[in-house]
PDB file of C-alpha atoms in Angstrom:
ATOM      1  CA  UNK A   1     113.152  78.275  80.934  1.00  0.00           C
ATOM      2  CA  UNK A   2     110.675  78.039  83.615  1.00  0.00           C
ATOM      3  CA  UNK A   3     109.184  74.555  84.437  1.00  0.00           C
ATOM      4  CA  UNK A   4     106.050  75.263  86.358  1.00  0.00           C
ATOM      5  CA  UNK A   5     104.095  73.434  84.014  1.00  0.00           C
ATOM      6  CA  UNK A   6     101.227  75.958  83.992  1.00  0.00           C
ATOM      7  CA  UNK A   7     100.103  78.168  81.068  1.00  0.00           C
ATOM      8  CA  UNK A   8     102.071  81.324  80.983  1.00  0.00           C
ATOM      9  CA  UNK A   9      98.892  83.483  80.349  1.00  0.00           C
ATOM     10  CA  UNK A  10      96.626  83.970  83.398  1.00  0.00           C
ATOM     11  CA  UNK A  11      93.967  85.735  81.389  1.00  0.00           C
ATOM     12  CA  UNK A  12      91.863  84.150  78.609  1.00  0.00           C
ATOM     13  CA  UNK A  13      93.396  86.367  75.872  1.00  0.00           C
ATOM     14  CA  UNK A  14      96.030  85.293  73.398  1.00  0.00           C
ATOM     15  CA  UNK A  15      99.365  86.929  73.904  1.00  0.00           C
ATOM     16  CA  UNK A  16      99.259  89.195  71.175  1.00  0.00           C
ATOM     17  CA  UNK A  17      95.847  90.723  71.807  1.00  0.00           C
ATOM     18  CA  UNK A  18      97.014  91.128  75.410  1.00  0.00           C
ATOM     19  CA  UNK A  19     100.078  93.184  74.593  1.00  0.00           C
ATOM     20  CA  UNK A  20      98.246  95.170  72.092  1.00  0.00           C
ATOM     21  CA  UNK A  21      95.452  96.344  74.380  1.00  0.00           C
ATOM     22  CA  UNK A  22      97.818  97.066  77.384  1.00  0.00           C
ATOM     23  CA  UNK A  23     100.291  99.092  74.940  1.00  0.00           C
ATOM     24  CA  UNK A  24      97.129 100.877  73.594  1.00  0.00           C
ATOM     25  CA  UNK A  25      95.811 101.678  77.033  1.00  0.00           C
ATOM     26  CA  UNK A  26      99.248 103.118  78.288  1.00  0.00           C
ATOM     27  CA  UNK A  27      99.574 105.110  75.127  1.00  0.00           C
ATOM     28  CA  UNK A  28      96.418 106.712  75.808  1.00  0.00           C
ATOM     29  CA  UNK A  29      97.322 107.582  79.294  1.00  0.00           C
ATOM     30  CA  UNK A  30     100.655 108.898  78.173  1.00  0.00           C
ATOM     31  CA  UNK A  31      98.983 111.145  75.617  1.00  0.00           C
ATOM     32  CA  UNK A  32      96.538 112.378  78.386  1.00  0.00           C
ATOM     33  CA  UNK A  33      99.308 113.686  80.514  1.00  0.00           C
ATOM     34  CA  UNK A  34      98.119 112.053  83.549  1.00  0.00           C
ATOM     35  CA  UNK A  35      96.201 108.828  84.658  1.00  0.00           C
ATOM     36  CA  UNK A  36      93.441 109.358  82.314  1.00  0.00           C
ATOM     37  CA  UNK A  37      89.830 109.340  83.417  1.00  0.00           C
ATOM     38  CA  UNK A  38      90.503 106.158  85.559  1.00  0.00           C
ATOM     39  CA  UNK A  39      93.717 105.353  87.401  1.00  0.00           C
ATOM     40  CA  UNK A  40      96.563 102.663  86.967  1.00  0.00           C
ATOM     41  CA  UNK A  41      95.767 101.097  83.660  1.00  0.00           C
ATOM     42  CA  UNK A  42      92.370 102.306  82.719  1.00  0.00           C
ATOM     43  CA  UNK A  43      90.437 105.002  80.869  1.00  0.00           C
ATOM     44  CA  UNK A  44      86.846 104.444  81.614  1.00  0.00           C
ATOM     45  CA  UNK A  45      87.413 102.064  84.762  1.00  0.00           C
ATOM     46  CA  UNK A  46      89.632 103.036  87.825  1.00  0.00           C
ATOM     47  CA  UNK A  47      92.530 100.494  87.870  1.00  0.00           C
ATOM     48  CA  UNK A  48      94.573 102.013  90.836  1.00  0.00           C
ATOM     49  CA  UNK A  49      92.124 104.543  91.899  1.00  0.00           C
ATOM     50  CA  UNK A  50      90.861 107.849  90.371  1.00  0.00           C
ATOM     51  CA  UNK A  51      93.448 110.231  88.995  1.00  0.00           C
ATOM     52  CA  UNK A  52      91.391 112.926  87.442  1.00  0.00           C
ATOM     53  CA  UNK A  53      93.150 115.883  88.950  1.00  0.00           C
ATOM     54  CA  UNK A  54      96.585 116.438  89.993  1.00  0.00           C
ATOM     55  CA  UNK A  55      95.181 116.425  93.613  1.00  0.00           C
ATOM     56  CA  UNK A  56      93.690 112.972  93.242  1.00  0.00           C
ATOM     57  CA  UNK A  57      96.854 111.724  91.567  1.00  0.00           C
ATOM     58  CA  UNK A  58      98.841 112.737  94.643  1.00  0.00           C
ATOM     59  CA  UNK A  59      96.097 111.243  97.035  1.00  0.00           C
ATOM     60  CA  UNK A  60      96.278 107.968  95.094  1.00  0.00           C
ATOM     61  CA  UNK A  61      99.980 107.937  95.555  1.00  0.00           C
ATOM     62  CA  UNK A  62      99.654 108.489  99.123  1.00  0.00           C
ATOM     63  CA  UNK A  63      97.343 105.553  99.439  1.00  0.00           C
ATOM     64  CA  UNK A  64      99.960 103.413  97.656  1.00  0.00           C
ATOM     65  CA  UNK A  65     102.584 104.266 100.385  1.00  0.00           C
ATOM     66  CA  UNK A  66     104.407 107.284  98.862  1.00  0.00           C
ATOM     67  CA  UNK A  67     105.341 110.107 101.188  1.00  0.00           C
ATOM     68  CA  UNK A  68     104.917 113.845 100.528  1.00  0.00           C
ATOM     69  CA  UNK A  69     108.557 114.091 100.331  1.00  0.00           C
ATOM     70  CA  UNK A  70     108.775 111.682  97.673  1.00  0.00           C
ATOM     71  CA  UNK A  71     105.866 113.358  95.658  1.00  0.00           C
ATOM     72  CA  UNK A  72     107.677 116.763  96.007  1.00  0.00           C
ATOM     73  CA  UNK A  73     110.939 115.416  94.994  1.00  0.00           C
ATOM     74  CA  UNK A  74     110.283 114.970  91.223  1.00  0.00           C
ATOM     75  CA  UNK A  75     109.550 117.972  88.886  1.00  0.00           C
ATOM     76  CA  UNK A  76     107.090 117.527  86.080  1.00  0.00           C
ATOM     77  CA  UNK A  77     104.400 115.000  85.399  1.00  0.00           C
ATOM     78  CA  UNK A  78     106.147 111.668  86.138  1.00  0.00           C
ATOM     79  CA  UNK A  79     103.529 110.604  88.678  1.00  0.00           C
ATOM     80  CA  UNK A  80     100.582 109.414  86.711  1.00  0.00           C
ATOM     81  CA  UNK A  81      98.646 107.886  89.658  1.00  0.00           C
ATOM     82  CA  UNK A  82      99.639 104.367  88.428  1.00  0.00           C
ATOM     83  CA  UNK A  83     100.610 101.258  90.265  1.00  0.00           C
ATOM     84  CA  UNK A  84      99.435  99.340  93.483  1.00  0.00           C
ATOM     85  CA  UNK A  85     102.302  99.982  95.876  1.00  0.00           C
ATOM     86  CA  UNK A  86     105.665 101.743  96.436  1.00  0.00           C
ATOM     87  CA  UNK A  87     108.473  99.402  95.418  1.00  0.00           C
ATOM     88  CA  UNK A  88     110.929 101.907  97.000  1.00  0.00           C
ATOM     89  CA  UNK A  89     109.721 100.807 100.329  1.00  0.00           C
ATOM     90  CA  UNK A  90     110.874  97.301  99.914  1.00  0.00           C
ATOM     91  CA  UNK A  91     113.964  97.825  97.752  1.00  0.00           C
ATOM     92  CA  UNK A  92     116.292  99.088 100.443  1.00  0.00           C
ATOM     93  CA  UNK A  93     118.523 100.771  97.760  1.00  0.00           C
ATOM     94  CA  UNK A  94     122.132 101.761  98.410  1.00  0.00           C
ATOM     95  CA  UNK A  95     124.322 104.443  96.778  1.00  0.00           C
ATOM     96  CA  UNK A  96     126.217 103.029  93.809  1.00  0.00           C
ATOM     97  CA  UNK A  97     123.619 100.347  93.012  1.00  0.00           C
ATOM     98  CA  UNK A  98     122.284  99.786  89.565  1.00  0.00           C
ATOM     99  CA  UNK A  99     118.577  99.364  89.351  1.00  0.00           C
ATOM    100  CA  UNK A 100     115.941  98.171  86.578  1.00  0.00           C
ATOM    101  CA  UNK A 101     112.466  99.097  86.585  1.00  0.00           C
ATOM    102  CA  UNK A 102     110.257  96.661  84.663  1.00  0.00           C
ATOM    103  CA  UNK A 103     107.284  98.765  82.995  1.00  0.00           C
ATOM    104  CA  UNK A 104     108.683 102.068  84.011  1.00  0.00           C
ATOM    105  CA  UNK A 105     105.733 104.142  82.488  1.00  0.00           C
ATOM    106  CA  UNK A 106     106.479 107.954  82.876  1.00  0.00           C
ATOM    107  CA  UNK A 107     109.287 106.971  85.127  1.00  0.00           C
ATOM    108  CA  UNK A 108     108.170 108.145  88.619  1.00  0.00           C
ATOM    109  CA  UNK A 109     109.811 105.019  90.357  1.00  0.00           C
ATOM    110  CA  UNK A 110     113.077 105.557  88.351  1.00  0.00           C
ATOM    111  CA  UNK A 111     113.441 109.035  89.458  1.00  0.00           C
ATOM    112  CA  UNK A 112     112.925 108.025  93.218  1.00  0.00           C
ATOM    113  CA  UNK A 113     115.402 105.155  92.748  1.00  0.00           C
ATOM    114  CA  UNK A 114     118.006 107.545  91.202  1.00  0.00           C
ATOM    115  CA  UNK A 115     117.887 109.771  94.241  1.00  0.00           C
ATOM    116  CA  UNK A 116     118.713 106.624  96.400  1.00  0.00           C
ATOM    117  CA  UNK A 117     121.467 105.252  94.274  1.00  0.00           C
ATOM    118  CA  UNK A 118     123.106 108.839  93.756  1.00  0.00           C
ATOM    119  CA  UNK A 119     125.528 109.798  91.209  1.00  0.00           C
ATOM    120  CA  UNK A 120     127.532 106.680  91.407  1.00  0.00           C
ATOM    121  CA  UNK A 121     124.583 104.396  90.771  1.00  0.00           C
ATOM    122  CA  UNK A 122     122.274 104.211  87.690  1.00  0.00           C
ATOM    123  CA  UNK A 123     118.798 103.302  86.838  1.00  0.00           C
ATOM    124  CA  UNK A 124     117.259 101.892  83.761  1.00  0.00           C
ATOM    125  CA  UNK A 125     113.628 102.073  82.852  1.00  0.00           C
ATOM    126  CA  UNK A 126     112.151  99.574  80.377  1.00  0.00           C
ATOM    127  CA  UNK A 127     108.710 100.146  78.758  1.00  0.00           C
ATOM    128  CA  UNK A 128     107.065  98.637  75.736  1.00  0.00           C
ATOM    129  CA  UNK A 129     104.922 101.806  74.972  1.00  0.00           C
ATOM    130  CA  UNK A 130     106.829 104.454  72.820  1.00  0.00           C
ATOM    131  CA  UNK A 131     104.660 107.370  74.101  1.00  0.00           C
ATOM    132  CA  UNK A 132     105.571 106.476  77.764  1.00  0.00           C
ATOM    133  CA  UNK A 133     109.382 106.270  76.992  1.00  0.00           C
ATOM    134  CA  UNK A 134     109.211 109.538  75.167  1.00  0.00           C
ATOM    135  CA  UNK A 135     107.524 111.145  78.166  1.00  0.00           C
ATOM    136  CA  UNK A 136     109.899 109.705  80.848  1.00  0.00           C
ATOM    137  CA  UNK A 137     112.813 110.892  78.658  1.00  0.00           C
ATOM    138  CA  UNK A 138     111.436 114.385  78.711  1.00  0.00           C
ATOM    139  CA  UNK A 139     110.881 114.408  82.418  1.00  0.00           C
ATOM    140  CA  UNK A 140     114.447 112.992  82.848  1.00  0.00           C
ATOM    141  CA  UNK A 141     115.594 116.142  81.060  1.00  0.00           C
ATOM    142  CA  UNK A 142     113.487 118.413  83.352  1.00  0.00           C
ATOM    143  CA  UNK A 143     114.710 116.747  86.471  1.00  0.00           C
ATOM    144  CA  UNK A 144     118.543 116.804  85.259  1.00  0.00           C
ATOM    145  CA  UNK A 145     118.514 113.002  85.892  1.00  0.00           C
ATOM    146  CA  UNK A 146     121.690 112.045  84.244  1.00  0.00           C
ATOM    147  CA  UNK A 147     121.873 108.609  86.080  1.00  0.00           C
ATOM    148  CA  UNK A 148     118.460 107.365  84.606  1.00  0.00           C
ATOM    149  CA  UNK A 149     118.152 105.948  81.178  1.00  0.00           C
ATOM    150  CA  UNK A 150     114.854 104.938  79.611  1.00  0.00           C
ATOM    151  CA  UNK A 151     114.668 102.054  76.826  1.00  0.00           C
ATOM    152  CA  UNK A 152     111.826 100.765  74.730  1.00  0.00           C
ATOM    153  CA  UNK A 153     111.342  97.059  75.168  1.00  0.00           C
ATOM    154  CA  UNK A 154     109.231  94.325  76.522  1.00  0.00           C
ATOM    155  CA  UNK A 155     109.780  92.973  80.041  1.00  0.00           C
ATOM    156  CA  UNK A 156     109.961  89.400  78.383  1.00  0.00           C
ATOM    157  CA  UNK A 157     112.878  90.411  76.364  1.00  0.00           C
ATOM    158  CA  UNK A 158     114.909  92.930  78.197  1.00  0.00           C
ATOM    159  CA  UNK A 159     117.283  95.166  76.423  1.00  0.00           C
ATOM    160  CA  UNK A 160     119.766  94.627  79.251  1.00  0.00           C
ATOM    161  CA  UNK A 161     123.058  92.719  79.490  1.00  0.00           C
ATOM    162  CA  UNK A 162     123.504  89.655  81.556  1.00  0.00           C
ATOM    163  CA  UNK A 163     124.518  89.827  85.210  1.00  0.00           C
ATOM    164  CA  UNK A 164     124.419  93.715  85.058  1.00  0.00           C
ATOM    165  CA  UNK A 165     121.695  94.802  87.569  1.00  0.00           C
ATOM    166  CA  UNK A 166     121.729  94.849  91.474  1.00  0.00           C
ATOM    167  CA  UNK A 167     117.985  95.480  92.088  1.00  0.00           C
ATOM    168  CA  UNK A 168     114.972  94.842  89.839  1.00  0.00           C
ATOM    169  CA  UNK A 169     111.839  96.905  90.883  1.00  0.00           C
ATOM    170  CA  UNK A 170     108.305  97.060  89.336  1.00  0.00           C
ATOM    171  CA  UNK A 171     104.946  98.366  90.115  1.00  0.00           C
ATOM    172  CA  UNK A 172     101.699  96.852  89.138  1.00  0.00           C
ATOM    173  CA  UNK A 173     103.222  95.483  85.691  1.00  0.00           C
ATOM    174  CA  UNK A 174     104.124  91.919  85.947  1.00  0.00           C
ATOM    175  CA  UNK A 175     100.419  90.969  86.014  1.00  0.00           C
ATOM    176  CA  UNK A 176      99.955  92.594  82.515  1.00  0.00           C
ATOM    177  CA  UNK A 177     102.398  90.153  80.908  1.00  0.00           C
ATOM    178  CA  UNK A 178     101.181  87.235  78.973  1.00  0.00           C
ATOM    179  CA  UNK A 179     104.296  85.253  79.652  1.00  0.00           C
ATOM    180  CA  UNK A 180     105.265  85.597  83.188  1.00  0.00           C
ATOM    181  CA  UNK A 181     107.608  82.696  83.272  1.00  0.00           C
ATOM    182  CA  UNK A 182     109.668  84.448  80.640  1.00  0.00           C
ATOM    183  CA  UNK A 183     109.504  87.771  82.819  1.00  0.00           C
ATOM    184  CA  UNK A 184     111.105  86.043  85.780  1.00  0.00           C
ATOM    185  CA  UNK A 185     113.495  84.211  83.613  1.00  0.00           C
ATOM    186  CA  UNK A 186     114.719  87.492  82.048  1.00  0.00           C
ATOM    187  CA  UNK A 187     114.814  89.231  85.358  1.00  0.00           C
ATOM    188  CA  UNK A 188     116.984  86.332  86.648  1.00  0.00           C
ATOM    189  CA  UNK A 189     119.377  86.715  83.611  1.00  0.00           C
ATOM    190  CA  UNK A 190     120.054  90.323  84.132  1.00  0.00           C
ATOM    191  CA  UNK A 191     120.464  90.313  87.821  1.00  0.00           C
ATOM    192  CA  UNK A 192     123.958  89.990  89.295  1.00  0.00           C
ATOM    193  CA  UNK A 193     124.687  87.027  91.639  1.00  0.00           C
ATOM    194  CA  UNK A 194     123.015  87.940  95.058  1.00  0.00           C
ATOM    195  CA  UNK A 195     120.922  90.572  93.245  1.00  0.00           C
ATOM    196  CA  UNK A 196     117.427  91.232  94.383  1.00  0.00           C
ATOM    197  CA  UNK A 197     113.929  91.493  93.134  1.00  0.00           C
ATOM    198  CA  UNK A 198     111.598  93.953  94.917  1.00  0.00           C
ATOM    199  CA  UNK A 199     108.217  94.631  93.238  1.00  0.00           C
ATOM    200  CA  UNK A 200     104.679  95.520  94.064  1.00  0.00           C
ATOM    201  CA  UNK A 201     101.992  93.828  92.319  1.00  0.00           C
ATOM    202  CA  UNK A 202      98.416  92.347  92.318  1.00  0.00           C
ATOM    203  CA  UNK A 203      97.856  88.681  93.465  1.00  0.00           C
ATOM    204  CA  UNK A 204      94.555  86.646  93.161  1.00  0.00           C
ATOM    205  CA  UNK A 205      92.686  85.457  96.344  1.00  0.00           C
ATOM    206  CA  UNK A 206      89.893  83.876  94.562  1.00  0.00           C
ATOM    207  CA  UNK A 207      88.718  82.776  91.038  1.00  0.00           C
ATOM    208  CA  UNK A 208      88.263  85.623  88.494  1.00  0.00           C
ATOM    209  CA  UNK A 209      84.527  85.556  87.042  1.00  0.00           C
ATOM    210  CA  UNK A 210      84.855  84.132  83.442  1.00  0.00           C
ATOM    211  CA  UNK A 211      83.488  87.217  81.779  1.00  0.00           C
ATOM    212  CA  UNK A 212      86.396  89.302  83.358  1.00  0.00           C
ATOM    213  CA  UNK A 213      88.949  86.889  82.249  1.00  0.00           C
ATOM    214  CA  UNK A 214      88.027  87.402  78.647  1.00  0.00           C
ATOM    215  CA  UNK A 215      87.486  91.274  78.834  1.00  0.00           C
ATOM    216  CA  UNK A 216      90.482  93.083  77.215  1.00  0.00           C
ATOM    217  CA  UNK A 217      89.791  96.214  79.356  1.00  0.00           C
ATOM    218  CA  UNK A 218      89.792  94.009  82.436  1.00  0.00           C
ATOM    219  CA  UNK A 219      93.155  92.628  81.506  1.00  0.00           C
ATOM    220  CA  UNK A 220      94.693  96.039  80.527  1.00  0.00           C
ATOM    221  CA  UNK A 221      93.414  97.584  83.824  1.00  0.00           C
ATOM    222  CA  UNK A 222      95.358  95.164  86.122  1.00  0.00           C
ATOM    223  CA  UNK A 223      92.310  92.972  86.998  1.00  0.00           C
ATOM    224  CA  UNK A 224      92.223  89.757  84.865  1.00  0.00           C
ATOM    225  CA  UNK A 225      95.889  88.881  84.424  1.00  0.00           C
ATOM    226  CA  UNK A 226      96.970  88.477  87.944  1.00  0.00           C
ATOM    227  CA  UNK A 227      98.267  85.067  89.566  1.00  0.00           C
ATOM    228  CA  UNK A 228      97.874  83.382  92.669  1.00  0.00           C
ATOM    229  CA  UNK A 229     100.466  83.662  95.258  1.00  0.00           C
ATOM    230  CA  UNK A 230     101.332  79.839  94.834  1.00  0.00           C
ATOM    231  CA  UNK A 231     101.782  80.280  91.093  1.00  0.00           C
ATOM    232  CA  UNK A 232     103.930  83.350  91.471  1.00  0.00           C
ATOM    233  CA  UNK A 233     106.108  81.345  94.116  1.00  0.00           C
ATOM    234  CA  UNK A 234     106.443  78.406  91.727  1.00  0.00           C
ATOM    235  CA  UNK A 235     107.520  80.684  88.921  1.00  0.00           C
ATOM    236  CA  UNK A 236     110.091  82.471  90.763  1.00  0.00           C
ATOM    237  CA  UNK A 237     111.621  79.200  92.089  1.00  0.00           C
ATOM    238  CA  UNK A 238     111.503  77.717  88.577  1.00  0.00           C
ATOM    239  CA  UNK A 239     113.410  80.631  87.300  1.00  0.00           C
ATOM    240  CA  UNK A 240     116.114  80.086  90.010  1.00  0.00           C
ATOM    241  CA  UNK A 241     115.242  82.505  92.642  1.00  0.00           C
ATOM    242  CA  UNK A 242     115.503  81.805  96.289  1.00  0.00           C
ATOM    243  CA  UNK A 243     114.399  83.617  99.579  1.00  0.00           C
ATOM    244  CA  UNK A 244     111.056  84.234  97.894  1.00  0.00           C
ATOM    245  CA  UNK A 245     108.535  86.216  99.898  1.00  0.00           C
ATOM    246  CA  UNK A 246     104.961  87.412  98.799  1.00  0.00           C
ATOM    247  CA  UNK A 247     103.320  89.534 101.329  1.00  0.00           C
ATOM    248  CA  UNK A 248      99.565  90.700 100.642  1.00  0.00           C
ATOM    249  CA  UNK A 249      98.706  94.073 101.796  1.00  0.00           C
ATOM    250  CA  UNK A 250      95.402  93.514 103.598  1.00  0.00           C
ATOM    251  CA  UNK A 251      94.640  97.319 103.491  1.00  0.00           C
ATOM    252  CA  UNK A 252      94.623  97.368  99.812  1.00  0.00           C
ATOM    253  CA  UNK A 253      90.860  96.786  99.484  1.00  0.00           C
ATOM    254  CA  UNK A 254      90.416 100.558 100.195  1.00  0.00           C
ATOM    255  CA  UNK A 255      91.648 101.478  96.668  1.00  0.00           C
ATOM    256  CA  UNK A 256      91.069  98.164  94.827  1.00  0.00           C
ATOM    257  CA  UNK A 257      87.458  97.781  95.349  1.00  0.00           C
ATOM    258  CA  UNK A 258      86.984 100.895  92.933  1.00  0.00           C
ATOM    259  CA  UNK A 259      88.947  99.494  90.079  1.00  0.00           C
ATOM    260  CA  UNK A 260      85.851  98.419  88.170  1.00  0.00           C
ATOM    261  CA  UNK A 261      82.474  99.667  87.752  1.00  0.00           C
ATOM    262  CA  UNK A 262      80.752  96.167  87.570  1.00  0.00           C
ATOM    263  CA  UNK A 263      82.725  94.205  90.198  1.00  0.00           C
ATOM    264  CA  UNK A 264      84.167  94.700  93.576  1.00  0.00           C
ATOM    265  CA  UNK A 265      87.485  93.311  92.561  1.00  0.00           C
ATOM    266  CA  UNK A 266      88.751  93.376  96.098  1.00  0.00           C
ATOM    267  CA  UNK A 267      86.871  90.083  96.495  1.00  0.00           C
ATOM    268  CA  UNK A 268      89.482  88.291  94.325  1.00  0.00           C
ATOM    269  CA  UNK A 269      92.352  90.562  94.217  1.00  0.00           C
ATOM    270  CA  UNK A 270      94.794  92.102  96.620  1.00  0.00           C
ATOM    271  CA  UNK A 271      98.106  94.023  96.300  1.00  0.00           C
ATOM    272  CA  UNK A 272     101.363  92.357  97.505  1.00  0.00           C
ATOM    273  CA  UNK A 273     104.901  92.988  97.853  1.00  0.00           C
ATOM    274  CA  UNK A 274     107.141  90.268  96.120  1.00  0.00           C
ATOM    275  CA  UNK A 275     110.706  89.966  97.042  1.00  0.00           C
ATOM    276  CA  UNK A 276     113.449  87.270  95.904  1.00  0.00           C
ATOM    277  CA  UNK A 277     116.967  87.007  95.563  1.00  0.00           C
ATOM    278  CA  UNK A 278     119.237  85.657  92.831  1.00  0.00           C
ATOM    279  CA  UNK A 279     121.743  83.154  94.639  1.00  0.00           C
ATOM    280  CA  UNK A 280     125.479  83.977  95.062  1.00  0.00           C
ATOM    281  CA  UNK A 281     127.526  82.009  92.220  1.00  0.00           C
ATOM    282  CA  UNK A 282     124.409  81.713  90.024  1.00  0.00           C
ATOM    283  CA  UNK A 283     124.920  82.429  86.314  1.00  0.00           C
ATOM    284  CA  UNK A 284     122.519  84.386  84.267  1.00  0.00           C
TER     285      UNK A 284
END
């Protein structure tokens, strides 16, 4: 277990409430068939930029670092305008690798990863929202993605064997977890020795206003549950990772400032790329 000595919950909601509000929000988004009236994790507010139409969803994805070629390469409605970056840009995937996506949603990043690892590789997406898993599986059939498998589960309790994954990716999901030490412990367990973590997420640059920390909508919309860079580094090291690098994206204020109607959240939040490696010879 992690030994950071810090509370596992970064928001002020209890763990059960936090999971419930996040699951409900993502279920609504899955049923809407797009990013909802907002973006990444929201319905009324805009978490990761507006996604009211297919055009704005694509534009949001371009802001997050996806190319037109990537957007055009997946059939169906897997791109819901969710996320705060493009983990493909930092994962450096190779043919034949096994990839795990934490909080895979409708599967867009999984389908992109599947193209990179090819027929000899495999991709597993884990999401705790049944509606998202159902949606992703339907899109997998539409894309004939036989090397992709979507599983229902929590990222704190991964339905994946020990030492079985080469690369873990994730896109703006770890901040939603009420138990981040357990997330990284599980990530370490399922990675093979010398396996790597390559995720996009948000990090805190200043204190979150107290009324935001206790707001369920703010937690579910990727605002109130983020951690500082120092805390994330400590959690990763405590879990056993080395070569930890967390790099803020200084340009992310262009879309983050619109995530909430009442605050300019770019005053205390920034997107970042987070990479780490499981040491060679390490056991799960």
